[in-house]
Amino acid sequence: MPLVTTTEMFKKAYDGGYAVGAFNVNNMEIVQAITEAANELHSPVILQASAGARKYAQQAYLMKLVEAALEVTDIPIAMHLDHGADFEICKSCVDGGFSSVMIDASSQPFEENVAVSKKVADYAHEHGAVVEAELGTLAGVEDDVNVADDKAMYTDPDQVEEFVKRTGVDSLAIAIGTSHGAYKFKPGQNPKLRLDILEEVAKRLPGFPIVLHGSSSVPQEYVKIINEHGGALKDAIGIPEDQLREAAKGAVCKINIDSDLRLGMTAGIREHFEAHPDHFDPRQYLTDGRQYVKDIVHHKIINVLGSDNKA
Ligand code: G3H
Ligand code: 13P
Ligand code: ZN
């Protein structure tokens, strides 16, 4: 199947009350784990590469890995730029064959965000790609953007209609209490997404696909494995999965997950080395890391996204 944009995926997801997982890819094992899990469950999937991923793996390698995944699976796959910082990086991904890009000017003033998001949308649409933009700021680390916790801003529902109308973007990431990384909440805090803001946004943009970043749930079984095998992840806390599932039933059509995959890969590798301290063949320990990433994607598709059998 050729690479697809997210247009059809999102339309079906919106109408069907589920979301499509957008999983970050950085190497072959991660691409294989995600696409094998999605293929087994007949789920559409979005693979996304950040600036860090492009720097680590090189765009040409990533595109070839995605090409291979398209060849060996039979599901709709979109290739997306995660957190594009400016027009140039978005253009270079569209030119390089990505079917979707994110322009993330959410830390800039409204008018500047509108201007650059529109410029990216115009260029991408001329070249058959789609665009995600962001309004509101998430706490935590977003690639080149580091937002302090106290600066985290929820999206203002009063701005979304004007933003989408003036930019022509195809989907919108909003801030409702999710954040990037494995340390989203402090111990004792009550993790609660502002689903009321999501509802307000959805009212103003009927039928329009909404995106949630920072949606790893930080499964404690993997944190435990890491910590029991020489790791030191203290108080890693994520988003409760039932709240994400609730959001996916509504206007949220794309849910971004990266940190959970990192935890799976690390848990598998740490566990492997504890059991086999003599091993030094990467194929041995990466097999275990890849398996845990695959298990996590499997779990997300069924329990969080609800996208199984929707390919
Ligand atoms: O939103 C950020 C993603 O988790 C990508 O992280 O920039 O370290 O690749 P990265
Ligand atoms: P997590 O850090 O919660 O996995 O979020 C990933 C993300 O939003 C990528 O854009
Ligand atoms: Zn993100």
GROMACS .gro file of C-alpha atoms and ligand atoms in nm:
model
  332
    1MET     CA    1   0.000   0.000   0.000
    2PRO     CA    2   0.143   0.348  -0.079
    3LEU     CA    3   0.199   0.607   0.194
    4VAL     CA    4  -0.127   0.787   0.279
    5THR     CA    5  -0.210   1.124   0.431
    6THR     CA    6  -0.414   1.139   0.750
    7THR     CA    7  -0.724   1.284   0.580
    8GLU     CA    8  -0.916   0.959   0.535
    9MET     CA    9  -0.779   0.813   0.860
   10PHE     CA   10  -0.905   1.111   1.063
   11LYS     CA   11  -1.245   1.120   0.896
   12LYS     CA   12  -1.304   0.754   0.981
   13ALA     CA   13  -1.161   0.799   1.332
   14TYR     CA   14  -1.383   1.101   1.404
   15ASP     CA   15  -1.696   0.925   1.285
   16GLY     CA   16  -1.599   0.595   1.448
   17GLY     CA   17  -1.514   0.731   1.794
   18TYR     CA   18  -1.154   0.619   1.803
   19ALA     CA   19  -0.807   0.772   1.748
   20VAL     CA   20  -0.504   0.678   1.540
   21GLY     CA   21  -0.175   0.633   1.726
   22ALA     CA   22   0.117   0.852   1.621
   23PHE     CA   23   0.431   0.677   1.736
   24ASN     CA   24   0.780   0.828   1.720
   25VAL     CA   25   1.036   0.638   1.515
   26ASN     CA   26   1.413   0.658   1.546
   27ASN     CA   27   1.549   0.326   1.417
   28MET     CA   28   1.460   0.003   1.239
   29GLU     CA   29   1.355  -0.190   1.549
   30ILE     CA   30   1.105   0.077   1.649
   31VAL     CA   31   0.955   0.098   1.298
   32GLN     CA   32   0.923  -0.282   1.292
   33ALA     CA   33   0.768  -0.305   1.639
   34ILE     CA   34   0.502  -0.041   1.566
   35THR     CA   35   0.406  -0.156   1.219
   36GLU     CA   36   0.403  -0.528   1.308
   37ALA     CA   37   0.168  -0.460   1.600
   38ALA     CA   38  -0.058  -0.237   1.388
   39ASN     CA   39  -0.059  -0.490   1.105
   40GLU     CA   40  -0.154  -0.778   1.335
   41LEU     CA   41  -0.444  -0.574   1.470
   42HIS     CA   42  -0.547  -0.431   1.130
   43SER     CA   43  -0.503  -0.079   1.258
   44PRO     CA   44  -0.407   0.236   1.068
   45VAL     CA   45  -0.096   0.398   1.209
   46ILE     CA   46   0.104   0.722   1.192
   47LEU     CA   47   0.484   0.705   1.212
   48GLN     CA   48   0.638   1.035   1.314
   49ALA     CA   49   0.992   1.167   1.313
   50SER     CA   50   1.113   1.458   1.523
   51ALA     CA   51   1.405   1.686   1.439
   52GLY     CA   52   1.604   1.472   1.683
   53ALA     CA   53   1.509   1.156   1.494
   54ARG     CA   54   1.611   1.310   1.161
   55LYS     CA   55   1.942   1.412   1.314
   56TYR     CA   56   2.002   1.070   1.471
   57ALA     CA   57   1.896   0.845   1.183
   58GLN     CA   58   1.898   1.077   0.879
   59GLN     CA   59   1.577   1.139   0.689
   60ALA     CA   60   1.680   0.916   0.397
   61TYR     CA   61   1.718   0.613   0.626
   62LEU     CA   62   1.388   0.682   0.799
   63MET     CA   63   1.204   0.710   0.468
   64LYS     CA   64   1.351   0.380   0.347
   65LEU     CA   65   1.245   0.210   0.671
   66VAL     CA   66   0.892   0.338   0.621
   67GLU     CA   67   0.903   0.221   0.260
   68ALA     CA   68   0.998  -0.127   0.384
   69ALA     CA   69   0.713  -0.122   0.636
   70LEU     CA   70   0.470  -0.033   0.357
   71GLU     CA   71   0.600  -0.326   0.156
   72VAL     CA   72   0.560  -0.589   0.427
   73THR     CA   73   0.232  -0.472   0.582
   74ASP     CA   74  -0.116  -0.419   0.453
   75ILE     CA   75  -0.239  -0.121   0.654
   76PRO     CA   76  -0.268   0.256   0.596
   77ILE     CA   77   0.055   0.424   0.713
   78ALA     CA   78   0.117   0.802   0.723
   79MET     CA   79   0.464   0.953   0.768
   80HIS     CA   80   0.457   1.271   0.974
   81LEU     CA   81   0.705   1.535   1.086
   82ASP     CA   82   0.672   1.583   1.463
   83HIS     CA   83   0.715   1.938   1.600
   84GLY     CA   84   0.844   2.115   1.289
   85ALA     CA   85   1.003   2.432   1.424
   86ASP     CA   86   0.981   2.646   1.109
   87PHE     CA   87   0.874   2.662   0.745
   88GLU     CA   88   1.208   2.531   0.615
   89ILE     CA   89   1.204   2.203   0.808
   90CYS     CA   90   0.840   2.144   0.708
   91LYS     CA   91   0.923   2.216   0.342
   92SER     CA   92   1.219   1.981   0.348
   93CYS     CA   93   1.002   1.698   0.486
   94VAL     CA   94   0.726   1.759   0.231
   95ASP     CA   95   0.993   1.761  -0.042
   96GLY     CA   96   1.142   1.442   0.105
   97GLY     CA   97   0.814   1.252   0.077
   98PHE     CA   98   0.647   1.289   0.419
   99SER     CA   99   0.268   1.277   0.380
  100SER     CA  100   0.206   1.501   0.681
  101VAL     CA  101   0.394   1.769   0.875
  102MET     CA  102   0.345   1.954   1.199
  103ILE     CA  103   0.432   2.321   1.221
  104ASP     CA  104   0.475   2.396   1.589
  105ALA     CA  105   0.470   2.769   1.642
  106SER     CA  106   0.267   2.734   1.959
  107SER     CA  107   0.524   2.922   2.165
  108GLN     CA  108   0.493   3.226   1.935
  109PRO     CA  109   0.228   3.498   1.957
  110PHE     CA  110  -0.107   3.416   1.790
  111GLU     CA  111  -0.052   3.628   1.478
  112GLU     CA  112   0.293   3.477   1.414
  113ASN     CA  113   0.160   3.127   1.470
  114VAL     CA  114  -0.119   3.199   1.217
  115ALA     CA  115   0.124   3.339   0.960
  116VAL     CA  116   0.375   3.052   0.960
  117SER     CA  117   0.106   2.781   0.992
  118LYS     CA  118  -0.072   2.924   0.687
  119LYS     CA  119   0.252   2.937   0.490
  120VAL     CA  120   0.321   2.571   0.568
  121ALA     CA  121  -0.038   2.468   0.492
  122ASP     CA  122  -0.030   2.644   0.154
  123TYR     CA  123   0.298   2.477   0.058
  124ALA     CA  124   0.202   2.130   0.185
  125HIS     CA  125  -0.138   2.137   0.014
  126GLU     CA  126   0.020   2.231  -0.318
  127HIS     CA  127   0.235   1.918  -0.281
  128GLY     CA  128  -0.029   1.670  -0.162
  129ALA     CA  129   0.063   1.669   0.207
  130VAL     CA  130  -0.142   1.766   0.513
  131VAL     CA  131  -0.060   1.988   0.811
  132GLU     CA  132  -0.103   1.981   1.188
  133ALA     CA  133  -0.056   2.301   1.388
  134GLU     CA  134  -0.070   2.371   1.762
  135LEU     CA  135  -0.249   2.625   1.979
  136GLY     CA  136  -0.165   2.638   2.349
  137THR     CA  137   0.158   2.518   2.508
  138LEU     CA  138   0.238   2.189   2.675
  139ALA     CA  139   0.471   2.163   2.971
  140GLY     CA  140   0.796   1.971   2.929
  141VAL     CA  141   1.047   1.933   2.650
  142GLU     CA  142   0.939   1.966   2.288
  143ASP     CA  143   1.256   1.913   2.091
  144ASP     CA  144   1.403   2.262   2.048
  145VAL     CA  145   1.133   2.418   2.263
  146ASN     CA  146   1.162   2.380   2.640
  147VAL     CA  147   0.854   2.503   2.818
  148ALA     CA  148   0.868   2.552   3.193
  149ASP     CA  149   0.590   2.381   3.389
  150ASP     CA  150   0.448   2.706   3.517
  151LYS     CA  151   0.421   2.841   3.162
  152ALA     CA  152   0.203   2.552   3.044
  153MET     CA  153  -0.107   2.708   2.892
  154TYR     CA  154  -0.432   2.543   2.810
  155THR     CA  155  -0.571   2.612   2.466
  156ASP     CA  156  -0.824   2.894   2.459
  157PRO     CA  157  -1.136   2.755   2.282
  158ASP     CA  158  -1.225   3.110   2.172
  159GLN     CA  159  -0.921   3.115   1.941
  160VAL     CA  160  -0.953   2.783   1.759
  161GLU     CA  161  -1.214   2.871   1.499
  162GLU     CA  162  -1.031   3.180   1.378
  163PHE     CA  163  -0.699   2.994   1.379
  164VAL     CA  164  -0.821   2.704   1.166
  165LYS     CA  165  -1.012   2.932   0.929
  166ARG     CA  166  -0.719   3.165   0.869
  167THR     CA  167  -0.447   2.898   0.840
  168GLY     CA  168  -0.629   2.622   0.650
  169VAL     CA  169  -0.450   2.353   0.856
  170ASP     CA  170  -0.591   2.000   0.854
  171SER     CA  171  -0.569   1.916   1.225
  172LEU     CA  172  -0.502   2.099   1.549
  173ALA     CA  173  -0.300   1.998   1.854
  174ILE     CA  174  -0.440   2.144   2.175
  175ALA     CA  175  -0.317   2.169   2.533
  176ILE     CA  176  -0.556   2.014   2.787
  177GLY     CA  177  -0.311   1.896   3.052
  178THR     CA  178  -0.093   1.643   2.873
  179SER     CA  179   0.283   1.701   2.866
  180HIS     CA  180   0.594   1.550   2.712
  181GLY     CA  181   0.828   1.301   2.879
  182ALA     CA  182   0.797   1.041   3.155
  183TYR     CA  183   0.748   1.285   3.445
  184LYS     CA  184   0.411   1.442   3.376
  185PHE     CA  185   0.277   1.470   3.730
  186LYS     CA  186   0.424   1.488   4.077
  187PRO     CA  187   0.347   1.211   4.330
  188GLY     CA  188   0.020   1.286   4.506
  189GLN     CA  189  -0.113   1.500   4.219
  190ASN     CA  190  -0.442   1.392   4.066
  191PRO     CA  191  -0.374   1.351   3.692
  192LYS     CA  192  -0.677   1.501   3.523
  193LEU     CA  193  -0.716   1.608   3.162
  194ARG     CA  194  -0.934   1.912   3.090
  195LEU     CA  195  -1.187   1.720   2.883
  196ASP     CA  196  -1.420   2.019   2.927
  197ILE     CA  197  -1.180   2.229   2.714
  198LEU     CA  198  -1.172   1.953   2.453
  199GLU     CA  199  -1.551   1.959   2.442
  200GLU     CA  200  -1.556   2.337   2.400
  201VAL     CA  201  -1.303   2.313   2.116
  202ALA     CA  202  -1.504   2.036   1.948
  203LYS     CA  203  -1.820   2.248   1.966
  204ARG     CA  204  -1.647   2.530   1.781
  205LEU     CA  205  -1.489   2.300   1.522
  206PRO     CA  206  -1.750   2.035   1.442
  207GLY     CA  207  -1.598   1.735   1.263
  208PHE     CA  208  -1.245   1.876   1.281
  209PRO     CA  209  -0.964   1.641   1.395
  210ILE     CA  210  -0.794   1.727   1.723
  211VAL     CA  211  -0.449   1.600   1.825
  212LEU     CA  212  -0.311   1.522   2.170
  213HIS     CA  213   0.065   1.536   2.224
  214GLY     CA  214   0.239   1.416   2.539
  215SER     CA  215   0.005   1.119   2.579
  216SER     CA  216   0.228   0.847   2.716
  217SER     CA  217   0.079   0.678   3.019
  218VAL     CA  218   0.415   0.562   3.160
  219PRO     CA  219   0.316   0.200   3.237
  220GLN     CA  220   0.442   0.123   3.585
  221GLU     CA  221   0.523  -0.241   3.499
  222TYR     CA  222   0.795  -0.119   3.263
  223VAL     CA  223   0.921   0.145   3.505
  224LYS     CA  224   0.945  -0.136   3.763
  225ILE     CA  225   1.141  -0.362   3.526
  226ILE     CA  226   1.384  -0.079   3.452
  227ASN     CA  227   1.431   0.006   3.818
  228GLU     CA  228   1.472  -0.359   3.918
  229HIS     CA  229   1.743  -0.403   3.656
  230GLY     CA  230   1.978  -0.122   3.741
  231GLY     CA  231   1.768   0.178   3.633
  232ALA     CA  232   1.673   0.480   3.841
  233LEU     CA  233   1.347   0.627   3.717
  234LYS     CA  234   1.205   0.798   4.021
  235ASP     CA  235   0.838   0.900   4.027
  236ALA     CA  236   0.776   0.862   3.654
  237ILE     CA  237   0.401   0.927   3.615
  238GLY     CA  238   0.191   0.948   3.296
  239ILE     CA  239  -0.162   1.017   3.171
  240PRO     CA  240  -0.430   0.771   3.287
  241GLU     CA  241  -0.530   0.556   2.992
  242ASP     CA  242  -0.903   0.575   3.061
  243GLN     CA  243  -0.894   0.955   3.016
  244LEU     CA  244  -0.716   0.920   2.682
  245ARG     CA  245  -0.973   0.662   2.573
  246GLU     CA  246  -1.247   0.910   2.662
  247ALA     CA  247  -1.079   1.179   2.451
  248ALA     CA  248  -1.040   0.934   2.161
  249LYS     CA  249  -1.415   0.870   2.163
  250GLY     CA  250  -1.467   1.240   2.093
  251ALA     CA  251  -1.288   1.482   1.863
  252VAL     CA  252  -0.936   1.354   1.928
  253CYS     CA  253  -0.824   1.163   1.617
  254LYS     CA  254  -0.445   1.145   1.676
  255ILE     CA  255  -0.268   1.054   1.999
  256ASN     CA  256   0.111   1.097   2.021
  257ILE     CA  257   0.319   0.839   2.205
  258ASP     CA  258   0.695   0.833   2.234
  259SER     CA  259   0.808   0.804   2.596
  260ASP     CA  260   0.624   0.474   2.651
  261LEU     CA  261   0.811   0.321   2.356
  262ARG     CA  262   1.140   0.439   2.506
  263LEU     CA  263   1.046   0.276   2.836
  264GLY     CA  264   0.963  -0.051   2.659
  265MET     CA  265   1.288  -0.057   2.462
  266THR     CA  266   1.493   0.023   2.773
  267ALA     CA  267   1.308  -0.232   2.991
  268GLY     CA  268   1.365  -0.508   2.735
  269ILE     CA  269   1.733  -0.431   2.698
  270ARG     CA  270   1.802  -0.391   3.072
  271GLU     CA  271   1.621  -0.716   3.150
  272HIS     CA  272   1.813  -0.891   2.876
  273PHE     CA  273   2.152  -0.786   3.009
  274GLU     CA  274   2.067  -0.889   3.362
  275ALA     CA  275   1.973  -1.238   3.239
  276HIS     CA  276   2.264  -1.259   2.993
  277PRO     CA  277   2.554  -1.046   3.112
  278ASP     CA  278   2.780  -1.225   2.865
  279HIS     CA  279   2.584  -1.115   2.555
  280PHE     CA  280   2.730  -0.856   2.322
  281ASP     CA  281   2.541  -0.923   1.998
  282PRO     CA  282   2.299  -0.631   1.942
  283ARG     CA  283   2.057  -0.865   1.767
  284GLN     CA  284   2.007  -1.048   2.095
  285TYR     CA  285   1.925  -0.756   2.322
  286LEU     CA  286   1.748  -0.549   2.054
  287THR     CA  287   1.514  -0.843   1.993
  288ASP     CA  288   1.392  -0.811   2.352
  289GLY     CA  289   1.369  -0.432   2.334
  290ARG     CA  290   1.172  -0.453   2.011
  291GLN     CA  291   0.934  -0.711   2.158
  292TYR     CA  292   0.843  -0.484   2.451
  293VAL     CA  293   0.784  -0.189   2.218
  294LYS     CA  294   0.556  -0.410   2.011
  295ASP     CA  295   0.367  -0.527   2.321
  296ILE     CA  296   0.310  -0.165   2.422
  297VAL     CA  297   0.179  -0.062   2.078
  298HIS     CA  298  -0.052  -0.365   2.081
  299HIS     CA  299  -0.186  -0.258   2.419
  300LYS     CA  300  -0.235   0.105   2.309
  301ILE     CA  301  -0.425   0.012   1.994
  302ILE     CA  302  -0.672  -0.203   2.185
  303ASN     CA  303  -0.702  -0.020   2.518
  304VAL     CA  304  -0.637   0.348   2.444
  305LEU     CA  305  -0.693   0.419   2.075
  306GLY     CA  306  -0.965   0.170   1.982
  307SER     CA  307  -0.824   0.156   1.628
  308ASP     CA  308  -0.804  -0.223   1.594
  309ASN     CA  309  -0.980  -0.360   1.286
  310LYS     CA  310  -1.019  -0.007   1.145
  311ALA     CA  311  -0.754  -0.040   0.869
  312G3H     O1  312   0.760   1.550   2.149
  312G3H     C1  313   0.874   1.507   2.152
  312G3H     C2  314   0.900   1.367   2.108
  312G3H     O2  315   0.894   1.279   2.217
  312G3H     C3  316   1.028   1.358   2.033
  312G3H     O3  317   1.138   1.364   2.120
  312G3H     O4  318   1.286   1.533   2.014
  312G3H     O5  319   1.378   1.364   2.174
  312G3H     O6  320   1.305   1.296   1.945
  312G3H     P1  321   1.285   1.393   2.059
  31313P     P1  322   0.515   1.152   2.522
  31313P     O1  323   0.643   1.208   2.572
  31313P     O2  324   0.407   1.161   2.625
  31313P     O3  325   0.530   1.014   2.468
  31313P     O4  326   0.466   1.245   2.400
  31313P     C1  327   0.518   1.227   2.271
  31313P     C2  328   0.478   1.336   2.178
  31313P     O5  329   0.392   1.417   2.203
  31313P     C3  330   0.550   1.344   2.050
  31313P     O6  331   0.512   1.456   1.977
  314ZN      ZN  332   0.468   1.626   2.098
   0.00000   0.00000   0.00000
